[in-house]
PDB file of C-alpha atoms in Angstrom:
ATOM      1  CA  UNK A 135     -10.728  24.696  30.359  1.00  0.00           C
ATOM      2  CA  UNK A 136      -7.718  26.217  28.593  1.00  0.00           C
ATOM      3  CA  UNK A 137      -5.813  24.579  25.736  1.00  0.00           C
ATOM      4  CA  UNK A 138      -3.012  23.167  27.912  1.00  0.00           C
ATOM      5  CA  UNK A 139      -5.420  21.520  30.324  1.00  0.00           C
ATOM      6  CA  UNK A 140      -7.444  20.185  27.390  1.00  0.00           C
ATOM      7  CA  UNK A 141      -4.267  18.606  25.953  1.00  0.00           C
ATOM      8  CA  UNK A 142      -3.522  16.921  29.282  1.00  0.00           C
ATOM      9  CA  UNK A 143      -7.043  15.594  29.727  1.00  0.00           C
ATOM     10  CA  UNK A 144      -7.195  14.291  26.155  1.00  0.00           C
ATOM     11  CA  UNK A 145      -3.897  12.416  26.612  1.00  0.00           C
ATOM     12  CA  UNK A 146      -5.162  10.907  29.853  1.00  0.00           C
ATOM     13  CA  UNK A 147      -8.493  10.020  28.225  1.00  0.00           C
ATOM     14  CA  UNK A 148      -6.544   7.972  25.665  1.00  0.00           C
ATOM     15  CA  UNK A 149      -4.528   6.299  28.434  1.00  0.00           C
ATOM     16  CA  UNK A 150      -7.727   5.503  30.323  1.00  0.00           C
ATOM     17  CA  UNK A 151      -9.118   3.699  27.297  1.00  0.00           C
ATOM     18  CA  UNK A 152     -12.726   4.800  27.678  1.00  0.00           C
ATOM     19  CA  UNK A 153     -12.830   4.172  31.413  1.00  0.00           C
ATOM     20  CA  UNK A 154     -15.921   5.316  33.297  1.00  0.00           C
ATOM     21  CA  UNK A 155     -13.539   6.277  36.123  1.00  0.00           C
ATOM     22  CA  UNK A 156     -11.907   8.833  33.807  1.00  0.00           C
ATOM     23  CA  UNK A 157     -15.252  10.399  32.913  1.00  0.00           C
ATOM     24  CA  UNK A 158     -16.260  10.532  36.577  1.00  0.00           C
ATOM     25  CA  UNK A 159     -13.007  12.177  37.706  1.00  0.00           C
ATOM     26  CA  UNK A 160     -12.773  14.711  34.905  1.00  0.00           C
ATOM     27  CA  UNK A 161     -16.360  15.804  35.541  1.00  0.00           C
ATOM     28  CA  UNK A 162     -16.221  16.020  39.332  1.00  0.00           C
ATOM     29  CA  UNK A 163     -15.831  19.292  41.103  1.00  0.00           C
ATOM     30  CA  UNK A 164     -15.325  17.508  44.415  1.00  0.00           C
ATOM     31  CA  UNK A 165     -11.771  18.218  45.578  1.00  0.00           C
ATOM     32  CA  UNK A 166     -12.127  15.693  48.415  1.00  0.00           C
ATOM     33  CA  UNK A 167     -12.860  12.962  45.903  1.00  0.00           C
ATOM     34  CA  UNK A 168      -9.813  13.932  43.832  1.00  0.00           C
ATOM     35  CA  UNK A 169      -7.604  14.076  46.935  1.00  0.00           C
ATOM     36  CA  UNK A 170      -8.775  10.596  47.916  1.00  0.00           C
ATOM     37  CA  UNK A 171      -7.487   9.261  44.581  1.00  0.00           C
ATOM     38  CA  UNK A 172      -3.984  10.453  45.480  1.00  0.00           C
ATOM     39  CA  UNK A 173      -3.857   8.336  48.624  1.00  0.00           C
ATOM     40  CA  UNK A 174      -5.862   5.313  47.496  1.00  0.00           C
ATOM     41  CA  UNK A 175      -3.806   2.173  46.848  1.00  0.00           C
ATOM     42  CA  UNK A 176      -3.483   0.483  43.461  1.00  0.00           C
ATOM     43  CA  UNK A 177      -4.561   3.449  41.345  1.00  0.00           C
ATOM     44  CA  UNK A 178      -3.270   3.537  37.767  1.00  0.00           C
ATOM     45  CA  UNK A 179      -0.811   6.322  36.990  1.00  0.00           C
ATOM     46  CA  UNK A 180      -3.232   8.134  34.688  1.00  0.00           C
ATOM     47  CA  UNK A 181      -5.762   8.322  37.533  1.00  0.00           C
ATOM     48  CA  UNK A 182      -3.258   9.823  39.958  1.00  0.00           C
ATOM     49  CA  UNK A 183      -1.987  12.250  37.337  1.00  0.00           C
ATOM     50  CA  UNK A 184      -5.494  13.409  36.451  1.00  0.00           C
ATOM     51  CA  UNK A 185      -6.411  13.942  40.106  1.00  0.00           C
ATOM     52  CA  UNK A 186      -3.143  15.762  40.855  1.00  0.00           C
ATOM     53  CA  UNK A 187      -3.431  18.076  37.840  1.00  0.00           C
ATOM     54  CA  UNK A 188      -7.075  18.922  38.558  1.00  0.00           C
ATOM     55  CA  UNK A 189      -6.276  19.599  42.215  1.00  0.00           C
ATOM     56  CA  UNK A 190      -3.248  21.697  41.268  1.00  0.00           C
ATOM     57  CA  UNK A 191      -5.213  23.821  38.829  1.00  0.00           C
ATOM     58  CA  UNK A 192      -7.820  24.309  41.556  1.00  0.00           C
ATOM     59  CA  UNK A 193      -5.094  25.532  43.942  1.00  0.00           C
ATOM     60  CA  UNK A 194      -5.418  22.584  46.327  1.00  0.00           C
ATOM     61  CA  UNK A 195      -2.035  22.113  47.988  1.00  0.00           C
ATOM     62  CA  UNK A 196      -2.651  18.430  48.667  1.00  0.00           C
ATOM     63  CA  UNK A 197      -1.523  17.896  45.071  1.00  0.00           C
ATOM     64  CA  UNK A 198       2.005  19.199  45.650  1.00  0.00           C
ATOM     65  CA  UNK A 199       3.818  15.934  46.390  1.00  0.00           C
ATOM     66  CA  UNK A 200       2.191  14.047  43.533  1.00  0.00           C
ATOM     67  CA  UNK A 201       2.867  16.880  41.104  1.00  0.00           C
ATOM     68  CA  UNK A 202       6.529  17.123  42.141  1.00  0.00           C
ATOM     69  CA  UNK A 203       6.913  13.384  41.551  1.00  0.00           C
ATOM     70  CA  UNK A 204       5.339  13.797  38.109  1.00  0.00           C
ATOM     71  CA  UNK A 205       7.592  16.793  37.377  1.00  0.00           C
ATOM     72  CA  UNK A 206      10.529  14.408  37.746  1.00  0.00           C
ATOM     73  CA  UNK A 207       8.966  11.626  35.633  1.00  0.00           C
ATOM     74  CA  UNK A 208      10.772  10.105  32.649  1.00  0.00           C
ATOM     75  CA  UNK A 209       7.823  10.854  30.317  1.00  0.00           C
ATOM     76  CA  UNK A 210       7.973  14.442  29.073  1.00  0.00           C
ATOM     77  CA  UNK A 211       4.170  14.847  28.731  1.00  0.00           C
ATOM     78  CA  UNK A 212       3.735  13.972  32.413  1.00  0.00           C
ATOM     79  CA  UNK A 213       6.456  16.481  33.351  1.00  0.00           C
ATOM     80  CA  UNK A 214       4.788  19.163  31.254  1.00  0.00           C
ATOM     81  CA  UNK A 215       1.388  18.483  32.838  1.00  0.00           C
ATOM     82  CA  UNK A 216       2.885  18.650  36.317  1.00  0.00           C
ATOM     83  CA  UNK A 217       4.695  21.917  35.543  1.00  0.00           C
ATOM     84  CA  UNK A 218       1.461  23.388  34.192  1.00  0.00           C
ATOM     85  CA  UNK A 219      -0.443  22.456  37.365  1.00  0.00           C
ATOM     86  CA  UNK A 220       2.374  23.482  39.725  1.00  0.00           C
ATOM     87  CA  UNK A 221       2.532  26.930  38.130  1.00  0.00           C
ATOM     88  CA  UNK A 222      -1.123  27.391  39.054  1.00  0.00           C
ATOM     89  CA  UNK A 223      -1.020  25.718  42.469  1.00  0.00           C
ATOM     90  CA  UNK A 224       0.198  28.751  44.409  1.00  0.00           C
ATOM     91  CA  UNK A 225       2.189  26.734  46.941  1.00  0.00           C
ATOM     92  CA  UNK A 226       5.377  28.461  48.145  1.00  0.00           C
ATOM     93  CA  UNK A 227       7.135  25.068  48.356  1.00  0.00           C
ATOM     94  CA  UNK A 228       6.859  24.639  44.587  1.00  0.00           C
ATOM     95  CA  UNK A 229       9.897  26.769  43.741  1.00  0.00           C
ATOM     96  CA  UNK A 230      12.126  24.958  46.247  1.00  0.00           C
ATOM     97  CA  UNK A 231      11.080  21.606  44.833  1.00  0.00           C
ATOM     98  CA  UNK A 232      11.614  22.733  41.236  1.00  0.00           C
ATOM     99  CA  UNK A 233      15.031  24.171  42.140  1.00  0.00           C
ATOM    100  CA  UNK A 234      16.044  20.896  43.768  1.00  0.00           C
ATOM    101  CA  UNK A 235      15.014  18.956  40.659  1.00  0.00           C
ATOM    102  CA  UNK A 236      16.668  21.389  38.250  1.00  0.00           C
ATOM    103  CA  UNK A 237      19.991  21.248  40.077  1.00  0.00           C
ATOM    104  CA  UNK A 238      20.070  17.495  40.727  1.00  0.00           C
ATOM    105  CA  UNK A 239      22.887  16.186  38.534  1.00  0.00           C
ATOM    106  CA  UNK A 240      21.666  12.611  38.935  1.00  0.00           C
ATOM    107  CA  UNK A 241      18.386  13.572  37.240  1.00  0.00           C
ATOM    108  CA  UNK A 242      19.657  16.243  34.847  1.00  0.00           C
ATOM    109  CA  UNK A 243      18.111  14.470  31.855  1.00  0.00           C
ATOM    110  CA  UNK A 244      14.699  15.344  33.312  1.00  0.00           C
ATOM    111  CA  UNK A 245      15.480  18.958  34.286  1.00  0.00           C
ATOM    112  CA  UNK A 246      13.908  20.724  31.300  1.00  0.00           C
ATOM    113  CA  UNK A 247      10.435  21.168  32.798  1.00  0.00           C
ATOM    114  CA  UNK A 248      11.694  22.163  36.269  1.00  0.00           C
ATOM    115  CA  UNK A 249      13.887  24.804  34.583  1.00  0.00           C
ATOM    116  CA  UNK A 250      10.939  26.157  32.603  1.00  0.00           C
ATOM    117  CA  UNK A 251       8.747  26.102  35.707  1.00  0.00           C
ATOM    118  CA  UNK A 252      11.322  28.109  37.668  1.00  0.00           C
ATOM    119  CA  UNK A 253      11.284  30.723  34.926  1.00  0.00           C
ATOM    120  CA  UNK A 254       7.503  30.925  35.033  1.00  0.00           C
ATOM    121  CA  UNK A 255       7.383  31.124  38.841  1.00  0.00           C
ATOM    122  CA  UNK A 256       9.907  33.986  39.051  1.00  0.00           C
ATOM    123  CA  UNK A 257      10.568  32.962  42.662  1.00  0.00           C
ATOM    124  CA  UNK A 258      13.642  33.908  44.730  1.00  0.00           C
ATOM    125  CA  UNK A 259      14.984  30.381  44.085  1.00  0.00           C
ATOM    126  CA  UNK A 260      14.633  30.691  40.312  1.00  0.00           C
ATOM    127  CA  UNK A 261      17.724  32.611  39.215  1.00  0.00           C
ATOM    128  CA  UNK A 262      20.205  30.870  41.567  1.00  0.00           C
ATOM    129  CA  UNK A 263      18.982  27.436  40.446  1.00  0.00           C
ATOM    130  CA  UNK A 264      19.149  28.364  36.755  1.00  0.00           C
ATOM    131  CA  UNK A 265      22.626  29.847  37.202  1.00  0.00           C
ATOM    132  CA  UNK A 266      23.851  26.665  38.897  1.00  0.00           C
ATOM    133  CA  UNK A 267      22.292  24.414  36.281  1.00  0.00           C
ATOM    134  CA  UNK A 268      23.635  26.460  33.374  1.00  0.00           C
ATOM    135  CA  UNK A 269      27.135  26.635  34.851  1.00  0.00           C
ATOM    136  CA  UNK A 270      27.222  22.822  34.925  1.00  0.00           C
ATOM    137  CA  UNK A 271      25.930  22.588  31.354  1.00  0.00           C
ATOM    138  CA  UNK A 272      28.827  24.701  30.073  1.00  0.00           C
ATOM    139  CA  UNK A 273      31.275  21.832  30.580  1.00  0.00           C
ATOM    140  CA  UNK A 274      32.863  20.585  27.335  1.00  0.00           C
ATOM    141  CA  UNK A 275      30.794  17.957  25.501  1.00  0.00           C
ATOM    142  CA  UNK A 276      27.829  18.267  27.872  1.00  0.00           C
ATOM    143  CA  UNK A 277      24.948  16.366  26.216  1.00  0.00           C
ATOM    144  CA  UNK A 278      22.141  18.478  27.680  1.00  0.00           C
ATOM    145  CA  UNK A 279      21.979  21.373  25.232  1.00  0.00           C
ATOM    146  CA  UNK A 280      18.199  21.801  25.495  1.00  0.00           C
ATOM    147  CA  UNK A 281      18.474  22.266  29.238  1.00  0.00           C
ATOM    148  CA  UNK A 282      21.324  24.769  28.818  1.00  0.00           C
ATOM    149  CA  UNK A 283      19.275  26.717  26.284  1.00  0.00           C
ATOM    150  CA  UNK A 284      16.230  26.719  28.592  1.00  0.00           C
ATOM    151  CA  UNK A 285      18.441  28.083  31.386  1.00  0.00           C
ATOM    152  CA  UNK A 286      19.810  30.835  29.159  1.00  0.00           C
ATOM    153  CA  UNK A 287      16.337  31.837  27.992  1.00  0.00           C
ATOM    154  CA  UNK A 288      14.996  31.645  31.528  1.00  0.00           C
ATOM    155  CA  UNK A 289      17.762  33.824  32.918  1.00  0.00           C
ATOM    156  CA  UNK A 290      17.073  36.376  30.195  1.00  0.00           C
ATOM    157  CA  UNK A 291      13.381  36.367  31.069  1.00  0.00           C
ATOM    158  CA  UNK A 292      14.140  36.754  34.782  1.00  0.00           C
ATOM    159  CA  UNK A 293      16.512  39.640  34.139  1.00  0.00           C
ATOM    160  CA  UNK A 294      18.587  38.926  37.248  1.00  0.00           C
ATOM    161  CA  UNK A 295      21.978  40.669  37.098  1.00  0.00           C
ATOM    162  CA  UNK A 296      23.588  37.797  39.040  1.00  0.00           C
ATOM    163  CA  UNK A 297      23.337  35.815  35.793  1.00  0.00           C
ATOM    164  CA  UNK A 298      25.745  38.091  33.908  1.00  0.00           C
ATOM    165  CA  UNK A 299      28.933  35.995  34.465  1.00  0.00           C
ATOM    166  CA  UNK A 300      27.363  32.670  33.462  1.00  0.00           C
ATOM    167  CA  UNK A 301      25.551  34.184  30.476  1.00  0.00           C
ATOM    168  CA  UNK A 302      28.816  35.800  29.351  1.00  0.00           C
ATOM    169  CA  UNK A 303      30.484  32.384  29.560  1.00  0.00           C
ATOM    170  CA  UNK A 304      27.573  30.839  27.632  1.00  0.00           C
ATOM    171  CA  UNK A 305      28.248  33.166  24.690  1.00  0.00           C
ATOM    172  CA  UNK A 306      31.431  31.163  24.015  1.00  0.00           C
ATOM    173  CA  UNK A 307      29.333  28.073  23.219  1.00  0.00           C
ATOM    174  CA  UNK A 308      28.121  28.068  19.604  1.00  0.00           C
ATOM    175  CA  UNK A 309      24.761  26.465  20.414  1.00  0.00           C
ATOM    176  CA  UNK A 310      24.066  29.090  23.087  1.00  0.00           C
ATOM    177  CA  UNK A 311      25.770  32.211  21.723  1.00  0.00           C
ATOM    178  CA  UNK A 312      22.755  33.936  20.168  1.00  0.00           C
ATOM    179  CA  UNK A 313      20.416  33.168  23.064  1.00  0.00           C
ATOM    180  CA  UNK A 314      23.050  34.213  25.628  1.00  0.00           C
ATOM    181  CA  UNK A 315      23.624  37.527  23.847  1.00  0.00           C
ATOM    182  CA  UNK A 316      19.880  38.154  23.789  1.00  0.00           C
ATOM    183  CA  UNK A 317      19.605  37.243  27.490  1.00  0.00           C
ATOM    184  CA  UNK A 318      22.485  39.553  28.395  1.00  0.00           C
ATOM    185  CA  UNK A 319      20.762  42.393  26.544  1.00  0.00           C
ATOM    186  CA  UNK A 320      17.722  41.927  28.806  1.00  0.00           C
ATOM    187  CA  UNK A 321      19.715  42.295  32.033  1.00  0.00           C
ATOM    188  CA  UNK A 322      19.678  45.671  33.784  1.00  0.00           C
ATOM    189  CA  UNK A 323      22.931  47.639  33.672  1.00  0.00           C
TER     190      UNK A 323
END
C-alpha cells in the first residue's frame, strides 16, 4: 500500500468510527464483494468510497461511475481519492469524464482534481480540456486562481504546442505570469 492509498484508508477509518465493516472491506481481496458494495442500497458514503477506491486501484472498471461521482464531490479529500484511483484504473472513459468535469462551468469550483487528473493521464482529451478551462479562467476577476494555475502547470507538463496562445495570454495575469512563462519554455518550438 503506497502513501496516498494509506492516507485515504486512514481518513475512511476515522469516518467509519471503528466499524467492523471497514476492517472487513479494507482487508478483503474479493473484488466481487467490493463491487457489491457499490450497488447495495443504504450504504454510507465512506463504504462506497472505500470500495470504489480499492476497485479502482485494482483496475476493476466497475468502479468508474462511483469514482467519477466522487471526483466531482464537494469535499476535496474525496476528490483527491477518486483522482488517485482513476489514474490507476486504466479505463479509457476516464479522460472523457475528467474533461467533462474540468470544463463544466457550473461545477468549476470543483475542477481542481479533474484538471490534475487530466495532466496525469496525458490523454488526447487532456490538453484541449485544460486549454478551454484556462481560457475561461483568464476573465477579469475570475475567483478560481488555483484552477487556472493547475491548468497552466498541467499544460506545461503536457508540452502540447496548441497551448501556446492561452499560455501567452496567461502571462499577462500577475498570479499566473511566472508559471505561464515556465510552461511556455517547456513547449516544443
